[in-house]
XYZ file of C-alpha atoms in Angstrom:
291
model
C -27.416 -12.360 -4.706
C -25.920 -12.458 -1.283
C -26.287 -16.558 -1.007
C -25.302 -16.968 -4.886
C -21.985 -15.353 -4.253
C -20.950 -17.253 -1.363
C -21.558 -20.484 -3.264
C -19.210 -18.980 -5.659
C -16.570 -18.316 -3.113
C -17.108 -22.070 -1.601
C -16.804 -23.396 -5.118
C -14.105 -21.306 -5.974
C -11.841 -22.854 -2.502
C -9.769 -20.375 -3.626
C -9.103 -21.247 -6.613
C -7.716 -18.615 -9.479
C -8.715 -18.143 -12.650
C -5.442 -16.675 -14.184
C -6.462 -13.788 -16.216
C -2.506 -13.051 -16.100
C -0.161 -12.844 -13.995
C 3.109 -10.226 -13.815
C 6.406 -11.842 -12.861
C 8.189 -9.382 -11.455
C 11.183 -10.473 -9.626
C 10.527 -10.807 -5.804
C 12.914 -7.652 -4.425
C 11.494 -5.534 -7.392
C 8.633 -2.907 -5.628
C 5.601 -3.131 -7.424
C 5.840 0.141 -8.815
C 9.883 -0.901 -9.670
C 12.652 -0.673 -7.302
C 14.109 3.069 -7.358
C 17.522 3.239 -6.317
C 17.828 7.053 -7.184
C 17.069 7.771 -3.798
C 19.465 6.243 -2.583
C 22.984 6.037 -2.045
C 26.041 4.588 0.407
C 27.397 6.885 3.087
C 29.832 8.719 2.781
C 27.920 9.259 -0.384
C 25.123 11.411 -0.017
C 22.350 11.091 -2.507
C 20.413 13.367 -4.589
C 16.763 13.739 -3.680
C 14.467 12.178 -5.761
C 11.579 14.237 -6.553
C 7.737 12.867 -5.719
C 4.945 14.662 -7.464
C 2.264 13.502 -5.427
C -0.651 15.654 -7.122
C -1.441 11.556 -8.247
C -0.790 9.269 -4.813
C 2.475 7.588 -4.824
C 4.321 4.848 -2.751
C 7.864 4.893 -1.900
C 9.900 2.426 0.252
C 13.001 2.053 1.893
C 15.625 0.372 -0.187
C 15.463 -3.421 -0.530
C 11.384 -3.840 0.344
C 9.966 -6.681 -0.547
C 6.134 -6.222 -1.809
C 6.024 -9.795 -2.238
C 7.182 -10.889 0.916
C 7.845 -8.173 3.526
C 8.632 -10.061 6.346
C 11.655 -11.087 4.190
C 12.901 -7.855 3.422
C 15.984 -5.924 4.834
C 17.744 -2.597 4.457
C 21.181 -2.425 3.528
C 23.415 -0.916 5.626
C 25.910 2.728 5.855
C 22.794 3.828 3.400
C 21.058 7.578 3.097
C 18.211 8.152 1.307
C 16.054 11.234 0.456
C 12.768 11.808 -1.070
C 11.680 15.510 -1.685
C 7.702 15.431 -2.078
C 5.369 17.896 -3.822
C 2.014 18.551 -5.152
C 1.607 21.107 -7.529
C -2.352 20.527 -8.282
C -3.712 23.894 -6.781
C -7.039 22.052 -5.895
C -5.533 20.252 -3.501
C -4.627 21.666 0.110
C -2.958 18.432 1.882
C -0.578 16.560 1.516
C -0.220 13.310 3.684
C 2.814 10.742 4.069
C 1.177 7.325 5.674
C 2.936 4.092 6.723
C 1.810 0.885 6.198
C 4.896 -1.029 7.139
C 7.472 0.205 9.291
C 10.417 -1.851 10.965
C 13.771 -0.014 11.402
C 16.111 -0.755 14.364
C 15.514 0.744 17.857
C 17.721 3.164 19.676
C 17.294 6.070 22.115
C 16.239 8.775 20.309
C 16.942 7.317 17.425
C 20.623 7.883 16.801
C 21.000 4.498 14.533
C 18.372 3.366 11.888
C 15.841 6.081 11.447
C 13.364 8.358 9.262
C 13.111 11.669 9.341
C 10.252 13.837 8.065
C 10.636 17.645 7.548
C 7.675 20.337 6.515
C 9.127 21.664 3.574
C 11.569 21.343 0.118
C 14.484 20.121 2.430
C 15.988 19.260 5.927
C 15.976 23.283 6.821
C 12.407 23.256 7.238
C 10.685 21.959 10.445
C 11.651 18.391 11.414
C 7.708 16.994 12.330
C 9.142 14.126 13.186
C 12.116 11.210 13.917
C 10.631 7.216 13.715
C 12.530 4.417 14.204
C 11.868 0.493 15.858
C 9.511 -2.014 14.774
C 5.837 -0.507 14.010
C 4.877 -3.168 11.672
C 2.217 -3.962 14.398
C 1.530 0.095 15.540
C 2.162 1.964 12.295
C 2.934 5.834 12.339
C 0.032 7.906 12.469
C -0.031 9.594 8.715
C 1.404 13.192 8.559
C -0.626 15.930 7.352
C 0.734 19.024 6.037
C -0.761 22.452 4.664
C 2.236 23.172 2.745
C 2.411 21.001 0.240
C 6.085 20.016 0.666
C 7.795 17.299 2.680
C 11.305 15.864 2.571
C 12.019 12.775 4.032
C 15.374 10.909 4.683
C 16.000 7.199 5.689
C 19.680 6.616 7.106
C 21.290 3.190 8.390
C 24.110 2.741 10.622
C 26.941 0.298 9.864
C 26.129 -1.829 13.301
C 24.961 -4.686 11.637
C 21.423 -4.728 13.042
C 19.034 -4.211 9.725
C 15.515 -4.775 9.540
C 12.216 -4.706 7.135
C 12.370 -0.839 6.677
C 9.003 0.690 5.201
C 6.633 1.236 2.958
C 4.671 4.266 2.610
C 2.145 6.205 0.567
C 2.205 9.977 -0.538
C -0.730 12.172 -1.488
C -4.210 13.770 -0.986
C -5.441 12.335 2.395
C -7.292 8.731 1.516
C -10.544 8.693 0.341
C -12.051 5.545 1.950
C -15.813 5.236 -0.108
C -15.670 1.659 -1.197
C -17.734 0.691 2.089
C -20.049 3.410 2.426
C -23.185 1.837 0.745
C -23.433 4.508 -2.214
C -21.491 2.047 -5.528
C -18.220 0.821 -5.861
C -15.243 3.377 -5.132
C -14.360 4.221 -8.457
C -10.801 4.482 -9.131
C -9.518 6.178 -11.954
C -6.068 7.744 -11.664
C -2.885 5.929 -13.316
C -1.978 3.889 -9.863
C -2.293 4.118 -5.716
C -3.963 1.974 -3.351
C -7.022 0.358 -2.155
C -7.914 -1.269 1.312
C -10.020 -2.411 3.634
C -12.060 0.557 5.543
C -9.365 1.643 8.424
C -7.041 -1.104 7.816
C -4.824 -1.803 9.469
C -7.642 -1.813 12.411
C -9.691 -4.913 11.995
C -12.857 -4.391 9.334
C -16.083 -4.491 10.664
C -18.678 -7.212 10.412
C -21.135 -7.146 8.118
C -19.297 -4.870 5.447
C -19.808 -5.085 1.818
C -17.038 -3.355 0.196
C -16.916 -2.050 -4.045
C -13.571 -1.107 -5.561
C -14.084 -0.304 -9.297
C -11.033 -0.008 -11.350
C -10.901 1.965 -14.434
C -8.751 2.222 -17.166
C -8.334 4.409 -20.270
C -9.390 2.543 -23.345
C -6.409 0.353 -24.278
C -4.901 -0.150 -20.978
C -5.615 -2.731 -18.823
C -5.410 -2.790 -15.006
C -3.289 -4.402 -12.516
C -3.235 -5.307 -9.391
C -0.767 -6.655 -6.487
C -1.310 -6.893 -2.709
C 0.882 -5.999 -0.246
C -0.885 -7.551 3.122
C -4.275 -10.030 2.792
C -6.054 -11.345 6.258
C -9.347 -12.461 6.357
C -10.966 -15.285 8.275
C -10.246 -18.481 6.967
C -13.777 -19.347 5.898
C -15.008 -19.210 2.484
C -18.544 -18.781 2.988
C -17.924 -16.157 5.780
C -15.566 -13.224 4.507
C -14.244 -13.338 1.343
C -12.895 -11.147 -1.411
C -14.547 -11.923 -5.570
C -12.230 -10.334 -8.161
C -14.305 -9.988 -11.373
C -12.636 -9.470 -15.056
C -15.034 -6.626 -15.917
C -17.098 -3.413 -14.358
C -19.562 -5.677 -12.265
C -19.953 -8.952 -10.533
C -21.875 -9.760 -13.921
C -18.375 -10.119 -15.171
C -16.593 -13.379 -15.318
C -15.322 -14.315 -11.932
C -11.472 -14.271 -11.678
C -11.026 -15.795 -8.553
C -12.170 -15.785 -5.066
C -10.336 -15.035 -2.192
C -10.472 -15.920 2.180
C -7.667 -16.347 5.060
C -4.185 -14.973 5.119
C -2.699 -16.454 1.515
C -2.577 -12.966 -0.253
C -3.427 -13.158 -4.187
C -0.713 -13.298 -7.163
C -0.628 -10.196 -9.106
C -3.931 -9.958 -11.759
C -3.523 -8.335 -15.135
C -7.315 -7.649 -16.519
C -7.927 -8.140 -19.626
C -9.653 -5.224 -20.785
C -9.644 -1.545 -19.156
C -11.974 -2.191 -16.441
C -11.291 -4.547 -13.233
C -13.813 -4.510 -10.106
C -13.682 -6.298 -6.821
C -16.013 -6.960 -3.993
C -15.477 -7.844 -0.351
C -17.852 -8.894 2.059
C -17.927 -9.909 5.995
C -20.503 -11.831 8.130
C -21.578 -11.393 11.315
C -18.602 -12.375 13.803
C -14.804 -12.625 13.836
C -12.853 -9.637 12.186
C -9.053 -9.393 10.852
C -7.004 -6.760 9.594
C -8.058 -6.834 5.979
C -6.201 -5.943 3.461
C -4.300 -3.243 0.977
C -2.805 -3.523 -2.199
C -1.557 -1.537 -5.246
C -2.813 -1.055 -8.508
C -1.637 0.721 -11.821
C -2.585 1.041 -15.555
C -0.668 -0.849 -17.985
């Protein structure tokens, strides 16, 4: 099976097999642009509220999923995000980064986030980010409370940057490279990725991710970052139109070109990654939801 799949990937030379693609316009966030949040100082803006019982992502405003390198903040903007769970069997909640690019100053007194324990900015400030991350993320945030509020302000200097992108929810469950089946994904949208990204993958990893639909929906999926050695026969990522890589093959996938958004077309979606014995990269993470 091993050798048949990498003769799928060669003949593939990454190739896609559009099962369909979403056009979403390029600033739009994957899970749409939500400029509740936000609003432009003097203004200030009414916190949206994150139920995070399911994991959600939230970004600063003006992200770019599509291209993040070309994205920028606007500036003289506040923006507040006031994050619960409310599903009693869960006891964490945990705010993670996986972009992060504001502008620099001494203790931050320009461009910054801040991220407070509790319903708003009275409870204890955990802590004040700012400057460009994208290669060092934040280490996530872990609270027993349940409750975090986080605001996002820029200056009117001028200086704007990529801003961020981050994830809220139960702490992530990495099992998709443990040996034991696909990670089985079955809530209504989050995130998948590479085990640890963004520290290199390992070599020799095989990797499941098993997407799952209720009947009638159909799942899709976008990615936000994609590096993997630029060899198809070494590591390479199959997307499969089905529950197993007995499904039709819906494209294959190798260096640092990420995919184009992939509608299934039933309820069930499942992807497999593999790596060989030398020369790692970051990996990758992306999004998915049930449409």
């Amino acid at each position: 099976p091993g050798t048949a799949l990498r003769e799928t990937s060669c003949s593939n030379m990454r190739s896609f097999i559009i099962i369909a693609v979403c056009l979403i316009g390029a600033a739009q966030a994957f899970f749409g642009f939500d400029p509740e949040a936000c609003t432009t100082l003097p203004e200030l803006p009414t916190p949206r509220t994150i139920n995070a019982s399911s994991p959600q992502v939230f970004d600063s405003p003006g992200f770019n999923y599509s291209d993040p390198e070309g994205s920028i903040y606007p500036a003289n903007t506040q923006c507040e995000w006031q994050i619960f769970m409310d599903d009693p069997g869960q006891t964490e909640l945990m705010l993670s980064f996986f972009n992060f690019s504001l502008e620099f100053a001494t203790d931050c007194r320009t461009d910054r986030v801040d991220v407070y324990d509790g319903t708003d900015d009275t409870g204890t400030l955990l802590t004040t980010l700012c400057g460009n991350l994208v290669d060092v993320v934040p280490e996530p945030i872990i609270t027993l409370s349940r409750n975090l509020f986080v605001r996002f302000v820029s200056d009117d200097n001028g200086i704007e940057r990529i801003g961020f992108l981050a994830r809220v929810g139960y702490p992530i469950q990495d099992t998709a490279c443990d040996g034991a089946g696909p990670q089985v994904f079955t809530s209504p949208g989050g995130l998948f990725l590479t085990k640890d990204y963004p520290v290199n993958y390992e070599d020799n990893m095989l990797c499941e991710y098993l997407f799952q639909a209720p009947a009638g929906q159909r799942v899709e999926i976008g990615f936000n970052d994609f590096d993997l050695e630029d060899c198809c026969s070494c590591d390479f990522l199959l997307v499969f139109n089905g529950n197993s890589q007995a499904s039709p093959v819906s494209g294959s996938f190798y260096g640092n070109d990420r995919p184009a958004r992939m509608i299934s077309s039933g309820n069930e979606l499942y992807m497999r990654f593999s790596s060989d014995f030398s020369v790692t990269f970051q990996g990758f993470f992306g999004f998915y939801r049930f449409v």
